[in-house]
Short mmCIF file of C-alpha atoms and ligand atoms in Angstrom, two decimals:
data_model
loop_
_atom_site.label_atom_id
_atom_site.label_comp_id
_atom_site.label_asym_id
_atom_site.label_seq_id
_atom_site.Cartn_x
_atom_site.Cartn_y
_atom_site.Cartn_z
CA MET A 14 0.00 0.00 0.00
CA LYS A 15 1.19 3.49 -0.86
CA VAL A 16 0.34 6.75 0.80
CA ALA A 17 0.52 9.61 -1.71
CA LYS A 18 0.59 13.26 -0.69
CA PHE A 19 0.01 16.00 -3.26
CA GLY A 20 1.24 19.52 -2.58
CA GLY A 21 -0.49 22.83 -3.29
CA SER A 22 0.88 23.34 -6.81
CA SER A 23 -0.52 19.89 -7.73
CA LEU A 24 -4.01 21.07 -6.76
CA ALA A 25 -3.82 24.69 -7.87
CA ASP A 26 -6.60 24.42 -10.47
CA SER A 27 -8.85 21.96 -12.29
CA SER A 28 -6.22 20.84 -14.80
CA GLN A 29 -3.75 20.09 -12.01
CA ILE A 30 -6.44 18.17 -10.11
CA LYS A 31 -7.08 16.08 -13.22
CA LYS A 32 -3.37 15.19 -13.33
CA VAL A 33 -3.50 14.21 -9.67
CA CYS A 34 -6.50 11.95 -10.22
CA GLU A 35 -4.83 10.36 -13.23
CA ILE A 36 -1.81 9.53 -11.07
CA ILE A 37 -4.03 8.12 -8.31
CA ILE A 38 -5.98 5.81 -10.58
CA ASN A 39 -2.88 4.62 -12.43
CA ASP A 40 -1.77 2.56 -9.46
CA ASP A 41 -4.13 0.41 -7.36
CA GLU A 42 -1.74 0.61 -4.44
CA ARG A 43 -2.34 4.32 -4.05
CA LYS A 44 -5.09 3.94 -1.50
CA ILE A 45 -4.52 6.77 0.92
CA ILE A 46 -4.20 10.21 -0.58
CA VAL A 47 -3.31 13.33 1.37
CA VAL A 48 -4.03 16.68 -0.24
CA SER A 49 -2.87 20.24 0.38
CA ALA A 50 -4.94 23.33 -0.25
CA PRO A 51 -4.81 24.73 -3.80
CA GLY A 52 -1.53 26.59 -4.24
CA LYS A 53 -0.42 29.22 -6.74
CA ARG A 54 -1.57 28.86 -10.37
CA PHE A 55 1.10 31.30 -11.57
CA SER A 56 3.96 33.03 -9.79
CA SER A 57 2.09 36.19 -8.81
CA ASP A 58 -0.96 34.21 -7.62
CA THR A 59 -1.92 33.74 -3.95
CA LYS A 60 -2.12 30.36 -2.22
CA ILE A 61 -5.54 29.51 -0.82
CA THR A 62 -4.02 29.12 2.66
CA ASP A 63 -2.59 32.65 2.47
CA MET A 64 -5.98 33.96 1.34
CA LEU A 65 -7.60 32.21 4.30
CA ILE A 66 -5.07 33.62 6.76
CA ASN A 67 -5.72 37.08 5.37
CA ILE A 68 -9.48 36.63 5.75
CA ALA A 69 -9.09 35.37 9.32
CA ASN A 70 -6.88 38.35 10.21
CA LEU A 71 -9.35 40.79 8.67
CA ARG A 72 -12.25 39.25 10.57
CA ILE A 73 -10.24 39.23 13.81
CA SER A 74 -9.55 42.94 13.34
CA GLY A 75 -13.27 43.58 12.94
CA SER A 76 -13.58 43.77 9.15
CA GLU A 77 -16.24 41.92 7.16
CA ALA A 78 -13.75 40.59 4.56
CA ASN A 79 -16.62 40.23 2.07
CA ASN A 80 -14.57 40.83 -1.10
CA GLU A 81 -11.95 38.37 0.06
CA PHE A 82 -14.69 35.84 0.82
CA ILE A 83 -16.09 36.27 -2.70
CA ALA A 84 -12.60 35.85 -4.23
CA ILE A 85 -11.83 32.64 -2.40
CA THR A 86 -15.19 31.00 -2.96
CA LYS A 87 -14.91 31.93 -6.65
CA ARG A 88 -11.73 29.87 -6.91
CA PHE A 89 -13.51 26.80 -5.57
CA GLU A 90 -16.57 27.50 -7.72
CA ASP A 91 -14.37 27.63 -10.84
CA ILE A 92 -12.63 24.39 -9.93
CA CYS A 93 -15.96 22.64 -9.34
CA SER A 94 -17.50 23.84 -12.57
CA GLU A 95 -14.43 22.98 -14.65
CA LEU A 96 -14.42 19.48 -13.17
CA ASN A 97 -18.17 19.08 -13.74
CA ILE A 98 -18.88 18.60 -10.06
CA THR A 99 -21.02 21.71 -9.52
CA PHE A 100 -23.30 19.61 -7.27
CA LEU A 101 -20.51 19.76 -4.66
CA TYR A 102 -20.11 23.51 -4.63
CA PRO A 103 -23.12 24.50 -2.43
CA SER A 104 -21.87 22.36 0.47
CA ILE A 105 -18.33 23.75 0.08
CA PHE A 106 -19.70 27.29 0.01
CA GLU A 107 -21.88 26.73 3.10
CA HIS A 108 -19.04 25.13 5.04
CA MET A 109 -16.72 28.05 4.23
CA LYS A 110 -19.35 30.64 5.06
CA GLU A 111 -20.24 29.00 8.34
CA THR A 112 -16.59 28.75 9.46
CA ILE A 113 -15.45 32.17 8.23
CA TYR A 114 -18.44 34.05 9.66
CA SER A 115 -18.57 32.13 12.91
CA PRO A 116 -18.31 34.14 16.16
CA ILE A 117 -14.67 34.73 17.19
CA ASN A 118 -14.38 33.71 20.84
CA ASN A 119 -10.76 32.68 20.69
CA LYS A 120 -8.51 34.16 17.98
CA GLU A 121 -6.10 31.25 17.68
CA ARG A 122 -8.88 28.69 17.58
CA TYR A 123 -10.71 30.72 14.93
CA MET A 124 -7.52 31.16 12.86
CA ASP A 125 -6.84 27.42 12.79
CA ALA A 126 -10.43 26.57 11.88
CA VAL A 127 -10.29 29.00 8.92
CA LYS A 128 -6.77 27.92 7.87
CA SER A 129 -7.87 24.28 7.60
CA LEU A 130 -10.60 25.05 5.04
CA GLY A 131 -8.26 24.88 2.03
CA GLU A 132 -7.23 21.30 2.65
CA ASP A 133 -10.74 20.32 3.67
CA CYS A 134 -12.28 21.62 0.43
CA SER A 135 -9.46 20.15 -1.67
CA ALA A 136 -10.14 16.70 -0.24
CA ARG A 137 -13.90 16.95 -0.89
CA ILE A 138 -13.24 18.03 -4.48
CA VAL A 139 -10.73 15.27 -5.29
CA ALA A 140 -13.03 12.60 -3.81
CA GLY A 141 -16.03 14.02 -5.69
CA TYR A 142 -14.17 14.15 -8.99
CA LEU A 143 -12.83 10.60 -8.66
CA ASN A 144 -16.39 9.39 -8.06
CA THR A 145 -17.73 11.15 -11.13
CA ILE A 146 -15.07 9.56 -13.32
CA GLY A 147 -16.04 6.14 -12.01
CA HIS A 148 -13.64 5.43 -9.14
CA LYS A 149 -14.73 4.70 -5.61
CA ALA A 150 -13.26 7.32 -3.35
CA SER A 151 -14.35 9.07 -0.19
CA TYR A 152 -13.43 12.18 1.78
CA CYS A 153 -11.93 11.10 5.07
CA ASN A 154 -12.43 13.43 8.01
CA PRO A 155 -9.39 13.57 10.33
CA LYS A 156 -11.65 13.60 13.42
CA LEU A 157 -13.49 10.44 12.41
CA ALA A 158 -10.22 8.79 11.44
CA GLY A 159 -8.77 9.70 14.84
CA LEU A 160 -5.96 12.16 14.03
CA LEU A 161 -5.69 13.89 17.40
CA LEU A 162 -3.16 16.63 18.07
CA THR A 163 -1.71 18.62 20.94
CA VAL A 164 -3.46 21.90 21.68
CA SER A 165 -0.83 24.21 20.23
CA PHE A 166 -2.62 26.18 17.56
CA GLY A 167 -0.59 26.52 14.37
CA HIS A 168 2.20 24.26 15.68
CA ALA A 169 0.48 21.05 16.72
CA GLN A 170 2.16 17.70 17.28
CA VAL A 171 0.47 14.36 16.79
CA LEU A 172 -0.74 12.56 19.93
CA PRO A 173 0.86 9.10 19.94
CA ASP A 174 -2.37 7.13 20.33
CA SER A 175 -3.53 8.51 16.96
CA TYR A 176 -1.38 5.93 15.18
CA GLU A 177 -3.39 3.00 16.50
CA ARG A 178 -6.70 4.55 15.41
CA LEU A 179 -5.37 5.64 12.02
CA SER A 180 -4.06 2.15 11.31
CA ALA A 181 -7.68 1.13 10.56
CA LEU A 182 -7.37 3.09 7.30
CA ARG A 183 -5.34 0.17 6.03
CA GLU A 184 -8.58 -1.79 5.62
CA THR A 185 -10.15 0.79 3.30
CA ASP A 186 -11.48 -0.72 0.11
CA GLU A 187 -12.07 2.60 -1.57
CA ILE A 188 -9.57 5.39 -2.17
CA CYS A 189 -9.40 7.51 0.94
CA ILE A 190 -8.86 11.25 0.38
CA PHE A 191 -7.49 12.77 3.53
CA PRO A 192 -7.06 16.55 4.01
CA GLY A 193 -3.55 17.41 5.12
CA PHE A 194 -2.34 20.09 7.53
CA TYR A 195 -4.87 19.71 10.34
CA GLY A 196 -6.33 17.40 12.92
CA TYR A 197 -8.36 17.81 16.10
CA SER A 198 -7.82 18.33 19.79
CA THR A 199 -9.33 15.78 22.15
CA ASP A 200 -12.09 18.39 22.69
CA GLY A 201 -12.94 18.30 18.99
CA GLU A 202 -11.41 21.64 17.93
CA VAL A 203 -9.60 22.00 14.61
CA ILE A 204 -5.86 22.43 15.11
CA THR A 205 -3.23 22.88 12.40
CA PHE A 206 0.38 21.86 12.07
CA SER A 207 2.86 24.57 11.15
CA ARG A 208 2.91 25.87 7.57
CA GLY A 209 3.58 23.21 4.96
CA GLY A 210 2.20 20.65 7.40
CA SER A 211 0.41 18.42 4.89
CA ASP A 212 3.77 16.68 4.52
CA ILE A 213 3.48 15.77 8.20
CA THR A 214 -0.02 14.35 7.74
CA GLY A 215 1.27 12.15 4.90
CA SER A 216 4.15 10.89 6.97
CA ILE A 217 1.92 10.13 9.99
CA LEU A 218 -0.55 8.19 7.84
CA SER A 219 2.28 6.25 6.16
CA ALA A 220 3.62 5.22 9.55
CA ALA A 221 0.15 4.38 10.90
CA VAL A 222 -0.80 2.06 8.03
CA HIS A 223 2.75 0.69 7.61
CA ALA A 224 2.80 1.85 4.01
CA ASP A 225 5.38 0.33 1.68
CA ILE A 226 6.21 3.80 0.48
CA TYR A 227 5.26 7.40 1.14
CA GLU A 228 5.01 9.25 -2.16
CA ASN A 229 5.36 13.00 -1.91
CA TRP A 230 4.16 14.57 -5.18
CA THR A 231 5.38 18.07 -5.84
CA ASP A 232 6.45 20.24 -8.79
CA VAL A 233 10.14 19.37 -9.16
CA ASP A 234 11.64 16.33 -10.88
CA CYS A 235 13.87 15.41 -7.96
CA VAL A 236 16.10 16.72 -5.23
CA TYR A 237 19.34 18.13 -6.61
CA ALA A 238 22.82 17.92 -5.16
CA VAL A 239 22.84 21.68 -4.82
CA ASN A 240 20.32 24.51 -4.93
CA PRO A 241 19.37 24.87 -8.65
CA CYS A 242 19.28 28.66 -8.22
CA LEU A 243 23.05 28.59 -7.65
CA VAL A 244 24.20 26.09 -10.27
CA ASP A 245 23.01 25.38 -13.78
CA ARG A 246 21.51 21.90 -14.31
CA PRO A 247 22.77 20.41 -11.05
CA PHE A 248 23.35 16.72 -10.44
CA PRO A 249 20.10 14.89 -9.55
CA ILE A 250 20.00 12.85 -6.35
CA ARG A 251 18.25 9.54 -6.97
CA GLU A 252 18.72 8.09 -3.51
CA ILE A 253 19.53 9.74 -0.22
CA THR A 254 19.31 8.53 3.38
CA TYR A 255 17.17 10.15 6.06
CA ASP A 256 20.38 11.13 7.86
CA GLU A 257 21.87 12.81 4.80
CA MET A 258 18.59 14.57 4.14
CA ARG A 259 18.44 15.83 7.74
CA GLU A 260 21.93 17.27 7.49
CA LEU A 261 21.18 19.00 4.19
CA ALA A 262 17.83 20.29 5.41
CA TYR A 263 19.62 21.79 8.38
CA ALA A 264 21.81 23.86 6.07
CA GLY A 265 18.98 25.17 3.97
CA PHE A 266 17.67 22.36 1.73
CA SER A 267 13.93 22.76 1.84
CA VAL A 268 12.31 19.72 0.31
CA LEU A 269 9.90 18.44 2.92
CA HIS A 270 8.58 20.03 6.07
CA GLU A 271 11.27 19.65 8.73
CA GLU A 272 9.10 17.54 11.02
CA ALA A 273 7.70 15.42 8.22
CA LEU A 274 10.43 12.83 7.88
CA TYR A 275 10.30 11.68 11.47
CA PRO A 276 7.22 9.38 11.50
CA ALA A 277 8.31 7.71 8.23
CA PHE A 278 11.92 7.49 9.43
CA ARG A 279 10.90 5.76 12.69
CA LYS A 280 9.12 3.05 10.73
CA GLY A 281 11.77 2.91 8.00
CA ILE A 282 9.26 3.81 5.28
CA PRO A 283 10.96 5.15 2.13
CA VAL A 284 9.82 8.58 1.02
CA HIS A 285 9.65 9.10 -2.73
CA ILE A 286 9.71 12.67 -4.06
CA LEU A 287 7.92 12.81 -7.43
CA ASN A 288 6.70 15.41 -9.90
CA THR A 289 2.96 15.67 -10.66
CA ASN A 290 3.82 17.53 -13.88
CA ASN A 291 6.27 14.87 -15.00
CA PRO A 292 5.16 11.60 -13.40
CA CYS A 293 7.53 9.43 -15.46
CA CYS A 294 10.59 11.04 -13.94
CA LYS A 295 12.40 8.79 -11.44
CA GLY A 296 12.34 11.33 -8.62
CA THR A 297 14.36 11.00 -5.42
CA LYS A 298 14.02 8.28 -2.79
CA ILE A 299 14.79 8.98 0.85
CA VAL A 300 15.67 5.66 2.49
CA SER A 301 17.19 4.22 5.70
CA LYS A 302 20.04 2.50 3.90
CA ARG A 303 21.43 3.27 0.49
CA ARG A 304 22.37 0.73 -2.12
CA ASN A 305 23.76 3.13 -4.70
CA TYR A 306 26.42 5.75 -4.34
CA ASP A 307 26.49 7.81 -7.52
CA SER A 308 28.98 10.24 -6.05
CA LEU A 309 31.27 10.68 -3.05
CA VAL A 310 29.33 13.70 -1.88
CA THR A 311 25.55 13.49 -1.96
CA GLY A 312 24.71 17.14 -1.55
CA ILE A 313 26.04 20.57 -0.72
CA ALA A 314 24.10 23.28 1.05
CA GLY A 315 24.70 26.65 2.59
CA GLU A 316 22.69 28.84 4.89
CA LYS A 317 23.21 32.35 6.15
CA GLY A 318 22.14 33.77 9.49
CA PHE A 319 24.43 32.21 12.09
CA CYS A 320 26.81 33.72 14.63
CA THR A 321 29.50 32.48 17.01
CA LEU A 322 29.90 33.11 20.68
CA ASN A 323 33.64 32.79 21.27
CA ILE A 324 34.90 32.27 24.80
CA LYS A 325 38.53 32.14 25.96
CA LYS A 326 39.76 31.26 29.41
CA TYR A 327 43.26 30.26 30.44
CA LEU A 328 43.18 26.63 31.77
CA MET A 329 39.60 26.16 30.62
CA ASN A 330 40.34 22.49 29.86
CA ARG A 331 41.03 21.83 33.56
CA GLU A 332 37.79 23.37 34.78
CA VAL A 333 35.27 20.56 35.24
CA GLY A 334 31.76 21.63 34.28
CA PHE A 335 32.72 24.84 32.47
CA ALA A 336 30.70 24.00 29.35
CA VAL A 337 27.69 23.05 31.47
CA LYS A 338 27.69 26.52 33.04
CA VAL A 339 27.76 28.16 29.61
CA PHE A 340 24.95 25.88 28.40
CA LYS A 341 22.90 26.80 31.45
CA ILE A 342 23.24 30.52 30.72
CA LEU A 343 22.15 29.97 27.10
CA ALA A 344 19.32 27.66 28.17
CA ASP A 345 18.05 30.30 30.61
CA GLU A 346 17.73 32.62 27.60
CA GLY A 347 16.00 29.91 25.53
CA VAL A 348 18.81 29.88 22.95
CA SER A 349 19.55 26.56 21.32
CA ILE A 350 23.10 25.53 20.46
CA GLU A 351 23.83 24.51 16.89
CA HIS A 352 27.51 23.43 16.96
CA MET A 353 30.37 23.72 19.36
CA PRO A 354 33.90 23.42 18.01
CA SER A 355 36.38 23.73 20.87
CA GLY A 356 40.09 24.25 21.56
CA ILE A 357 42.07 23.65 24.75
CA ASP A 358 41.31 26.97 26.34
CA SER A 359 38.52 28.18 24.07
CA ILE A 360 35.11 27.26 22.78
CA SER A 361 33.09 28.65 19.93
CA ILE A 362 29.38 28.15 20.13
CA VAL A 363 27.47 28.46 16.87
CA LEU A 364 23.99 29.92 17.29
CA ARG A 365 21.24 31.08 14.96
CA SER A 366 21.39 34.87 14.83
CA SER A 367 17.60 35.17 14.83
CA ASP A 368 17.48 33.27 18.18
CA PHE A 369 20.28 35.29 19.71
CA THR A 370 18.87 38.82 19.77
CA ALA A 371 20.97 41.84 20.79
CA GLU A 372 19.15 41.89 24.12
CA LYS A 373 19.97 38.23 24.82
CA GLU A 374 23.55 38.79 23.67
CA ARG A 375 23.99 41.57 26.21
CA ARG A 376 22.67 39.45 29.11
CA VAL A 377 24.64 36.33 28.09
CA ILE A 378 27.92 38.23 27.74
CA GLU A 379 27.39 39.89 31.09
CA ARG A 380 26.74 36.59 32.87
CA ILE A 381 29.59 34.76 31.16
CA SER A 382 32.04 37.57 31.99
CA LEU A 383 30.97 37.93 35.61
CA ASP A 384 29.97 34.41 36.69
CA LEU A 385 32.61 32.43 34.75
CA GLU A 386 35.50 34.90 34.97
CA VAL A 387 36.59 34.35 31.38
CA ASP A 388 39.45 36.20 29.70
CA GLU A 389 37.44 37.06 26.61
CA VAL A 390 33.94 36.63 25.28
CA VAL A 391 32.94 38.01 21.89
CA VAL A 392 30.16 37.49 19.40
CA ASN A 393 30.82 37.37 15.65
CA ARG A 394 27.76 37.79 13.49
CA ASN A 395 27.33 37.31 9.69
CA LEU A 396 28.34 33.69 9.68
CA SER A 397 27.11 31.16 7.14
CA ILE A 398 27.17 27.41 7.45
CA VAL A 399 28.19 25.47 4.36
CA MET A 400 27.92 21.70 4.50
CA ILE A 401 29.06 18.85 2.34
CA VAL A 402 27.07 15.74 3.08
CA GLY A 403 27.49 12.14 1.96
CA GLU A 404 27.59 8.74 3.60
CA ALA A 405 30.27 7.60 1.18
CA MET A 406 32.60 10.20 2.71
CA ALA A 407 32.83 8.20 5.95
CA ASN A 408 35.08 5.60 4.33
CA THR A 409 37.06 7.90 2.07
CA VAL A 410 40.32 9.51 3.04
CA GLY A 411 40.90 13.14 2.18
CA THR A 412 37.44 14.55 1.50
CA THR A 413 37.79 17.36 4.02
CA ALA A 414 41.25 18.17 2.69
CA ARG A 415 39.87 18.39 -0.85
CA ALA A 416 37.06 20.68 0.25
CA ALA A 417 39.31 22.91 2.36
CA THR A 418 41.87 23.16 -0.44
CA ALA A 419 39.21 24.13 -2.98
CA LEU A 420 37.88 26.81 -0.64
CA SER A 421 41.33 28.17 0.15
CA LYS A 422 42.28 28.30 -3.55
CA ALA A 423 39.12 30.33 -4.09
CA GLY A 424 40.30 32.77 -1.41
CA ILE A 425 37.56 31.90 1.08
CA ASN A 426 38.62 32.14 4.69
CA LEU A 427 37.32 29.35 6.92
CA GLU A 428 36.05 30.67 10.23
CA ILE A 429 35.15 27.21 11.56
CA ILE A 430 35.48 23.58 10.48
CA ASN A 431 33.44 20.88 12.18
CA GLN A 432 33.05 17.21 11.40
CA GLY A 433 30.47 15.24 13.36
CA ALA A 434 31.20 11.81 14.81
CA SER A 435 29.05 10.19 12.13
CA GLU A 436 31.50 11.45 9.48
CA ILE A 437 28.67 11.92 7.01
CA SER A 438 29.01 15.67 6.92
CA VAL A 439 31.61 18.37 7.21
CA MET A 440 30.60 21.87 8.11
CA PHE A 441 32.47 25.02 7.21
CA GLY A 442 31.73 28.40 8.71
CA VAL A 443 32.34 31.27 6.27
CA LYS A 444 31.37 34.94 6.22
CA ASP A 445 27.88 35.52 4.78
CA GLU A 446 29.22 37.24 1.67
CA TYR A 447 31.04 34.02 0.72
CA CYS A 448 28.15 31.62 1.33
CA ASP A 449 26.83 31.13 -2.23
CA TYR A 450 30.31 31.31 -3.71
CA ALA A 451 31.57 28.61 -1.32
CA VAL A 452 28.68 26.34 -2.30
CA ARG A 453 29.54 26.78 -5.99
CA VAL A 454 33.24 26.16 -5.38
CA LEU A 455 32.51 22.94 -3.49
CA TYR A 456 30.04 21.80 -6.12
CA LYS A 457 32.67 22.29 -8.81
CA GLU A 458 35.17 20.31 -6.76
CA PHE A 459 32.95 17.28 -6.09
CA PHE A 460 30.70 17.08 -9.15
N1 LIG B 505 -1.70 24.62 2.89
C1 LIG B 505 -0.78 24.66 3.98
C2 LIG B 505 0.28 25.73 3.73
O1 LIG B 505 0.28 26.39 2.70
C3 LIG B 505 -0.19 23.32 4.29
C4 LIG B 505 0.47 22.62 3.12
O2 LIG B 505 0.27 22.96 1.96
O3 LIG B 505 1.21 21.67 3.37
O4 LIG B 505 1.12 25.92 4.57
#
């Protein structure tokens, strides 16, 4: 059994929905389908979810949002009429009207209820269209199916006992069309995941029904070894492990929602990235263990927006518990630590600049200087993290040397080098202005 999730661009209009349905009916194993809300039809278009958020905000601020309501319902009306399922439209319209114009007792609760409408209507439409073209399919409500979430509006997590209930979907004899992005609290309120969360729904359902594969249909042929905006026709990745993907995602690869791989990873279910607009393309498989290594390095990524907190103290290496005291100060400020390369009498702590505000920096420096009696503590901002990632690197001598040589020949100063114990990635810290250039240099070296 396959679980297939289709993203917003795959459902943007009636012709995209037809492609989706074609893909669904082409394979009997595609039994559980997760859909996003309609996305952009063209680059300047607005995603349905963004339109809904705008409407909710307008209503919360006391406006009627009537024009916006007309615009959004028109999009669903057009889709229904172009798919010849106009009989569905009145119920979609009523459901939207009822939710959008409901009394606002709690802003967050109201926002999530409105935000979920895009996925909900998408699922009703896909099920309705499949039925009219002669395939048994039904809209599956997350509450009835038992997808229960924590009560954190806009950032929900799945409650573990949901898996047991959702496993019953395995017995479905018709195609089940499940709206992504939202579930319910135990009190029956709609709650959404964070943005892009339909990927999470797909992963949860795959794990719950022990799917053979989780297909994630999007609008790119595959994942590339480097950001295609930086390099012309980059090398396609056909197979990548969850671990490699995690490392690359950390340094800016955005393929799936960050939390989405976890449920599939725990059950070892392969995730297959595919293109709705080019279904014959092989795509990229994310797996537990790789069989093929097409290249020494699997991918290269770079992300701006980091900083280092550099601390020096003579005889630091002899002071038991020094690092713990620094961690405690950062934890008190709610700042999470990204990396920590260290010397004998010094440590550099890599942090995300956005987490480490100027206000927090001032308090942290004050506490470190006074409580820990250090010789020096400074913060360097404008740091980028550039990573080369590949499991094949673990057994190959000299990969770091090759990368460092290429970067030095290009005149890029390395602020930090860090290689994790797993040896599947090497991280270089460079100044922000060198980030994209460093990625290109490394790509040229390894591909
Ligand atoms: N429609 C939601 C969003 O735009 C969720 C998703 O598409 O995955 O964030």
